[in-house]
GROMACS .gro file of C-alpha atoms in nm:
model
  160
    1MET     CA    1   1.844  -1.841   6.883
    2SER     CA    2   1.747  -1.573   6.699
    3LYS     CA    3   1.439  -1.455   6.504
    4PHE     CA    4   1.551  -1.419   6.142
    5LYS     CA    5   1.617  -1.777   5.947
    6LYS     CA    6   1.955  -1.691   5.695
    7LYS     CA    7   1.842  -1.767   5.329
    8LYS     CA    8   1.917  -2.068   5.169
    9ASP     CA    9   2.243  -2.019   4.952
   10GLY     CA   10   2.128  -1.750   4.774
   11GLU     CA   11   1.835  -1.981   4.542
   12LEU     CA   12   1.564  -1.747   4.383
   13PRO     CA   13   1.199  -1.880   4.426
   14PRO     CA   14   1.090  -2.051   4.053
   15VAL     CA   15   0.906  -1.820   3.807
   16SER     CA   16   0.538  -1.771   3.836
   17THR     CA   17   0.432  -1.876   3.508
   18ALA     CA   18   0.019  -1.806   3.635
   19SER     CA   19   0.006  -1.495   3.409
   20LEU     CA   20   0.133  -1.598   3.115
   21PRO     CA   21  -0.172  -1.749   2.980
   22ASP     CA   22  -0.259  -1.402   2.995
   23ILE     CA   23   0.018  -1.208   2.846
   24VAL     CA   24  -0.054  -1.471   2.583
   25PHE     CA   25  -0.400  -1.399   2.494
   26MET     CA   26  -0.267  -1.016   2.568
   27LEU     CA   27  -0.065  -1.013   2.254
   28LEU     CA   28  -0.319  -1.245   2.042
   29PHE     CA   29  -0.620  -0.937   2.042
   30PHE     CA   30  -0.349  -0.684   2.016
   31PHE     CA   31  -0.261  -0.855   1.639
   32MET     CA   32  -0.609  -0.905   1.594
   33THR     CA   33  -0.685  -0.550   1.639
   34VAL     CA   34  -0.395  -0.367   1.486
   35THR     CA   35  -0.338  -0.624   1.128
   36VAL     CA   36  -0.456  -0.448   0.845
   37MET     CA   37  -0.515  -0.743   0.584
   38LYS     CA   38  -0.472  -0.671   0.210
   39ASP     CA   39  -0.712  -0.499   0.060
   40SER     CA   40  -0.608  -0.553  -0.253
   41GLU     CA   41  -0.485  -0.822  -0.557
   42PRO     CA   42  -0.264  -0.738  -0.834
   43LEU     CA   43  -0.429  -0.765  -1.136
   44VAL     CA   44  -0.139  -0.670  -1.349
   45ALA     CA   45   0.209  -0.673  -1.381
   46ASN     CA   46   0.320  -0.414  -1.231
   47GLU     CA   47   0.767  -0.329  -1.232
   48LEU     CA   48   0.825   0.039  -1.185
   49PRO     CA   49   1.058   0.225  -1.369
   50ASN     CA   50   1.413   0.366  -1.230
   51ALA     CA   51   1.443   0.749  -1.130
   52THR     CA   52   1.727   0.919  -0.981
   53GLU     CA   53   1.480   1.264  -0.856
   54ILE     CA   54   1.260   1.126  -0.598
   55LYS     CA   55   1.097   1.182  -0.309
   56LYS     CA   56   0.881   0.942  -0.069
   57LEU     CA   57   0.576   1.030   0.046
   58GLU     CA   58   0.439   1.117   0.370
   59LYS     CA   59   0.112   1.015   0.498
   60LYS     CA   60   0.020   0.698   0.289
   61ASP     CA   61  -0.342   0.785   0.421
   62ARG     CA   62  -0.381   1.040   0.172
   63VAL     CA   63  -0.292   0.911  -0.173
   64VAL     CA   64  -0.586   0.721  -0.425
   65TYR     CA   65  -0.353   0.400  -0.557
   66ILE     CA   66  -0.400   0.388  -0.989
   67PHE     CA   67  -0.252   0.074  -1.113
   68VAL     CA   68  -0.131   0.020  -1.513
   69GLY     CA   69   0.044  -0.233  -1.713
   70GLN     CA   70   0.044  -0.560  -1.856
   71PRO     CA   71  -0.212  -0.819  -1.675
   72THR     CA   72  -0.114  -1.138  -1.534
   73GLU     CA   73  -0.063  -1.451  -1.634
   74LYS     CA   74  -0.366  -1.538  -1.491
   75TYR     CA   75  -0.607  -1.311  -1.667
   76GLN     CA   76  -0.440  -1.226  -2.010
   77SER     CA   77  -0.693  -1.492  -2.162
   78ALA     CA   78  -0.915  -1.312  -2.055
   79PHE     CA   79  -0.801  -0.901  -2.076
   80GLY     CA   80  -0.510  -1.006  -2.330
   81LYS     CA   81  -0.178  -0.913  -2.307
   82GLU     CA   82  -0.258  -0.509  -2.370
   83PRO     CA   83  -0.232  -0.271  -2.042
   84LYS     CA   84  -0.492  -0.246  -1.818
   85ILE     CA   85  -0.607  -0.021  -1.571
   86GLN     CA   86  -0.676  -0.151  -1.199
   87LEU     CA   87  -0.902   0.039  -0.980
   88ASN     CA   88  -0.903  -0.173  -0.652
   89ASP     CA   89  -0.937  -0.521  -0.770
   90LYS     CA   90  -1.066  -0.494  -1.059
   91PHE     CA   91  -0.986  -0.360  -1.434
   92ALA     CA   92  -1.141  -0.097  -1.523
   93ASN     CA   93  -1.177   0.145  -1.862
   94VAL     CA   94  -0.993   0.520  -1.816
   95SER     CA   95  -1.330   0.680  -1.820
   96GLU     CA   96  -1.470   0.481  -1.504
   97VAL     CA   97  -1.054   0.667  -1.324
   98GLY     CA   98  -1.263   0.963  -1.273
   99ASP     CA   99  -1.499   0.908  -1.099
  100TYR     CA  100  -1.295   0.625  -0.899
  101VAL     CA  101  -1.087   0.927  -0.770
  102LEU     CA  102  -1.366   1.102  -0.698
  103GLU     CA  103  -1.510   0.799  -0.453
  104GLU     CA  104  -1.219   0.747  -0.304
  105ILE     CA  105  -1.108   1.133  -0.181
  106ALA     CA  106  -1.499   1.115  -0.091
  107LYS     CA  107  -1.460   0.825   0.155
  108LYS     CA  108  -1.125   1.083   0.324
  109PRO     CA  109  -1.228   1.264   0.608
  110GLN     CA  110  -1.302   1.667   0.513
  111GLU     CA  111  -1.005   1.801   0.668
  112VAL     CA  112  -0.790   1.620   0.407
  113GLN     CA  113  -0.974   1.571   0.073
  114SER     CA  114  -0.809   1.871  -0.027
  115SER     CA  115  -0.462   1.756   0.033
  116ILE     CA  116  -0.527   1.394  -0.163
  117THR     CA  117  -0.253   1.315  -0.408
  118THR     CA  118  -0.303   1.030  -0.709
  119ALA     CA  119  -0.012   0.789  -0.723
  120LEU     CA  120   0.040   0.648  -1.011
  121LYS     CA  121   0.151   0.326  -1.029
  122ILE     CA  122   0.275   0.182  -1.400
  123ASP     CA  123   0.503  -0.057  -1.549
  124LYS     CA  124   0.786   0.101  -1.739
  125ASN     CA  125   0.683  -0.123  -2.072
  126ALA     CA  126   0.319   0.024  -2.060
  127ASN     CA  127   0.255   0.305  -2.353
  128MET     CA  128   0.279   0.706  -2.285
  129GLY     CA  129  -0.137   0.696  -2.440
  130ILE     CA  130  -0.308   0.526  -2.186
  131VAL     CA  131  -0.073   0.735  -1.893
  132MET     CA  132  -0.182   1.050  -2.083
  133ASP     CA  133  -0.565   0.969  -2.124
  134ILE     CA  134  -0.576   0.885  -1.697
  135LYS     CA  135  -0.459   1.239  -1.626
  136GLU     CA  136  -0.681   1.405  -1.843
  137GLU     CA  137  -0.933   1.227  -1.695
  138LEU     CA  138  -0.799   1.340  -1.322
  139ARG     CA  139  -0.812   1.685  -1.500
  140LYS     CA  140  -1.162   1.681  -1.580
  141VAL     CA  141  -1.186   1.589  -1.210
  142ASN     CA  142  -0.977   1.847  -1.116
  143ALA     CA  143  -0.740   1.598  -0.908
  144LEU     CA  144  -0.437   1.794  -0.972
  145LYS     CA  145  -0.210   1.635  -0.752
  146VAL     CA  146  -0.043   1.346  -0.918
  147ASN     CA  147   0.257   1.096  -0.854
  148TYR     CA  148   0.428   0.862  -1.038
  149THR     CA  149   0.559   0.606  -0.844
  150THR     CA  150   0.921   0.485  -0.954
  151TYR     CA  151   1.188   0.293  -0.780
  152GLU     CA  152   1.560   0.454  -0.679
  153GLY     CA  153   1.815   0.403  -0.915
  154ASP     CA  154   1.996   0.483  -1.258
  155ALA     CA  155   1.708   0.600  -1.484
  156PHE     CA  156   1.961   0.457  -1.803
  157LYS     CA  157   1.848   0.112  -1.686
  158ASN     CA  158   1.440   0.212  -1.765
  159LEU     CA  159   1.619   0.157  -2.157
  160GLN     CA  160   1.732  -0.174  -2.178
   0.00000   0.00000   0.00000
């Protein structure tokens, strides 16, 4: 008589599901801690123009965004249809742009404050006067690194 028993037909033991709840909760906590909520709702329509010579911004944490465009339908009754400036989640005047950029730069870590880029997301139907006013305000606060956000495509489609 032998001491060892033969395995029966190569059957696998049943998979233990005892650790499954731990794995599910670990994934749940991971996504809860990593997920970032969208910080601002778009208040202005923002159809960006096309451009052929574009370059992607490498470090998004070093960018301050300014949106310009016609207010969305929800806000047109209160603000009209003229292009407006959106800073974070509120409408602003041109005179508030400089202070906003300085506040946003101050929130960034000290070592990256000198490399902050101001990204202008301007609707393709916005007039150039408001863009020039924004650039003038940025010049006053010495925020000279400006980026115009566009889509990649044929620039002549902007004329249509």
